[in-house]
XYZ file of C-alpha atoms in Angstrom:
127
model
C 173.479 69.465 69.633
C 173.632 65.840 71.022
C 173.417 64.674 67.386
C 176.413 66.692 66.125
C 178.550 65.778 69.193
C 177.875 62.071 68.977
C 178.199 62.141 64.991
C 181.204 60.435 63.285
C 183.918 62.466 62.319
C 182.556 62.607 58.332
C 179.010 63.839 59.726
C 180.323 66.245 61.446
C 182.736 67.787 58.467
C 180.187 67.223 55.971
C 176.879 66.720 57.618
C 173.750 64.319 57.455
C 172.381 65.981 53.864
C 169.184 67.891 53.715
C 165.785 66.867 54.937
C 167.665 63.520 56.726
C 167.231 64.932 60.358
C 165.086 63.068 61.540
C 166.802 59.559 59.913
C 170.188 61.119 61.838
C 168.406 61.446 64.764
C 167.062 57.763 65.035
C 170.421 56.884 64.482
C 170.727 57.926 68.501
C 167.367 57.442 69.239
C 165.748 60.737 69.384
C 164.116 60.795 66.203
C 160.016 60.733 67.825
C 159.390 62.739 71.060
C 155.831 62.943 72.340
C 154.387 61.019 68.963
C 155.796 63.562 66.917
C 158.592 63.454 64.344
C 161.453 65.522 64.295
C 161.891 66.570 60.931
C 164.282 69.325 61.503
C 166.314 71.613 63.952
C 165.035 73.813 65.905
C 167.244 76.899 64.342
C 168.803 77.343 60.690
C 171.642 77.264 62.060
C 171.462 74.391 64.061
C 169.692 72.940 60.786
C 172.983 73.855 58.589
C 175.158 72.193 60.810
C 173.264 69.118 60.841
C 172.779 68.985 57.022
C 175.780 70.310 55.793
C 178.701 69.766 58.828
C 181.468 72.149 59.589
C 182.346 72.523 55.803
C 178.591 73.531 54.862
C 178.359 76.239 57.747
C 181.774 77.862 56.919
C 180.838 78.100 53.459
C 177.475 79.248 53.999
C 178.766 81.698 56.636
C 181.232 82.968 53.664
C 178.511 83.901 51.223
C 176.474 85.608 54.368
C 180.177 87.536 55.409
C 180.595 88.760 51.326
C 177.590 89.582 51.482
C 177.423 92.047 54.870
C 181.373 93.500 53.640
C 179.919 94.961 50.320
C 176.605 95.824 51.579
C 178.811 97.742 54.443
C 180.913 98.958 51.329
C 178.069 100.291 49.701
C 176.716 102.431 52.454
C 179.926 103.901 52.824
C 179.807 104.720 48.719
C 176.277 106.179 49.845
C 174.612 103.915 47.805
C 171.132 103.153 48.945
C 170.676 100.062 48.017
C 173.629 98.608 50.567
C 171.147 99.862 53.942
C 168.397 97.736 52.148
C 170.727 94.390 52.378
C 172.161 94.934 55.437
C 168.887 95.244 57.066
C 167.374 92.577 55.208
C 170.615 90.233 56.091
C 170.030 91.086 60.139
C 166.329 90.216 59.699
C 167.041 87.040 58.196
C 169.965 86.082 60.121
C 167.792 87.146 63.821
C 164.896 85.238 62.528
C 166.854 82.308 62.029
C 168.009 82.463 65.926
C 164.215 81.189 66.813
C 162.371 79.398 63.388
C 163.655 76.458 61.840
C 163.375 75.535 58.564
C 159.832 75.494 56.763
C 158.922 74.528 53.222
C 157.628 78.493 52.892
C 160.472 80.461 54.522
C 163.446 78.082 53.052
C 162.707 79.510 49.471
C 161.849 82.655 50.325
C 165.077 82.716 52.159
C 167.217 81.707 49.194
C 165.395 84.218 46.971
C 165.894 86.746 49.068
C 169.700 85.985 49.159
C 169.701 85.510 45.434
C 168.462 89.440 45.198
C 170.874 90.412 47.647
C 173.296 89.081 46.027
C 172.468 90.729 42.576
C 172.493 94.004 44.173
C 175.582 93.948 46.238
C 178.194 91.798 43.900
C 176.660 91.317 40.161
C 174.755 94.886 39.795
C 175.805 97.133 36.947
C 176.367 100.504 38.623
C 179.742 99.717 40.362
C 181.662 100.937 37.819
């Protein structure tokens, strides 16, 4: 959080870009702790802000909020398929409370989305 409140203002709107943590982070000279190197944030959502600034997260937290309104909207059709994304959004979205980016999860992640997505906005059966 230091990082983001010490960023300039075009950081901060638009972030660092992705996998430049730990460069940002030398920039105020917390980049190594303990011999290690931070290579990202400790949450994804701590990670989006960082990478992709105000702009990034409101856009990313626009695809997440279309995403829970017609999954809601599809429960309430009684379409099955809507519980499946919701439940798979709130596992995703509490996971990303405690685990940070990782070269596994990140694509997973964004497959998973990409499925959800197909189901609850592109899928044939909505006519």
């Amino acid at each position: 959080m230091t990082l983001f409140v010490q960023a300039p203002l075009a950081n901060k709107l638009f972030g660092y870009g992705f996998n430049n943590v730990f460069e940002a982070l030398e920039t105020i000279q917390l980049g190594v702790r303990a011999e290690e190197q931070i290579s990202d944030a400790h949450s994804i959502y701590f990670n989006t802000l960082i990478t992709s600034g105000i702009v990034g997260c409101i856009l990313w937290a626009a695809f997440i909020g279309i995403l829970f309104y017609r999954a809601i909207r599809m429960i309430q059709q009684k379409k099955d398929h809507g519980i499946y994304v919701l439940i798979g959004l709130l596992c995703i979205l509490i996971q990303g409370l405690v685990i940070g980016p990782q070269i596994i999860t990140t694509p997973i992640i964004l497959t998973e989305f990409g499925v959800f997505y197909s189901l609850v906005v592109t899928h044939p059966w909505d006519e």
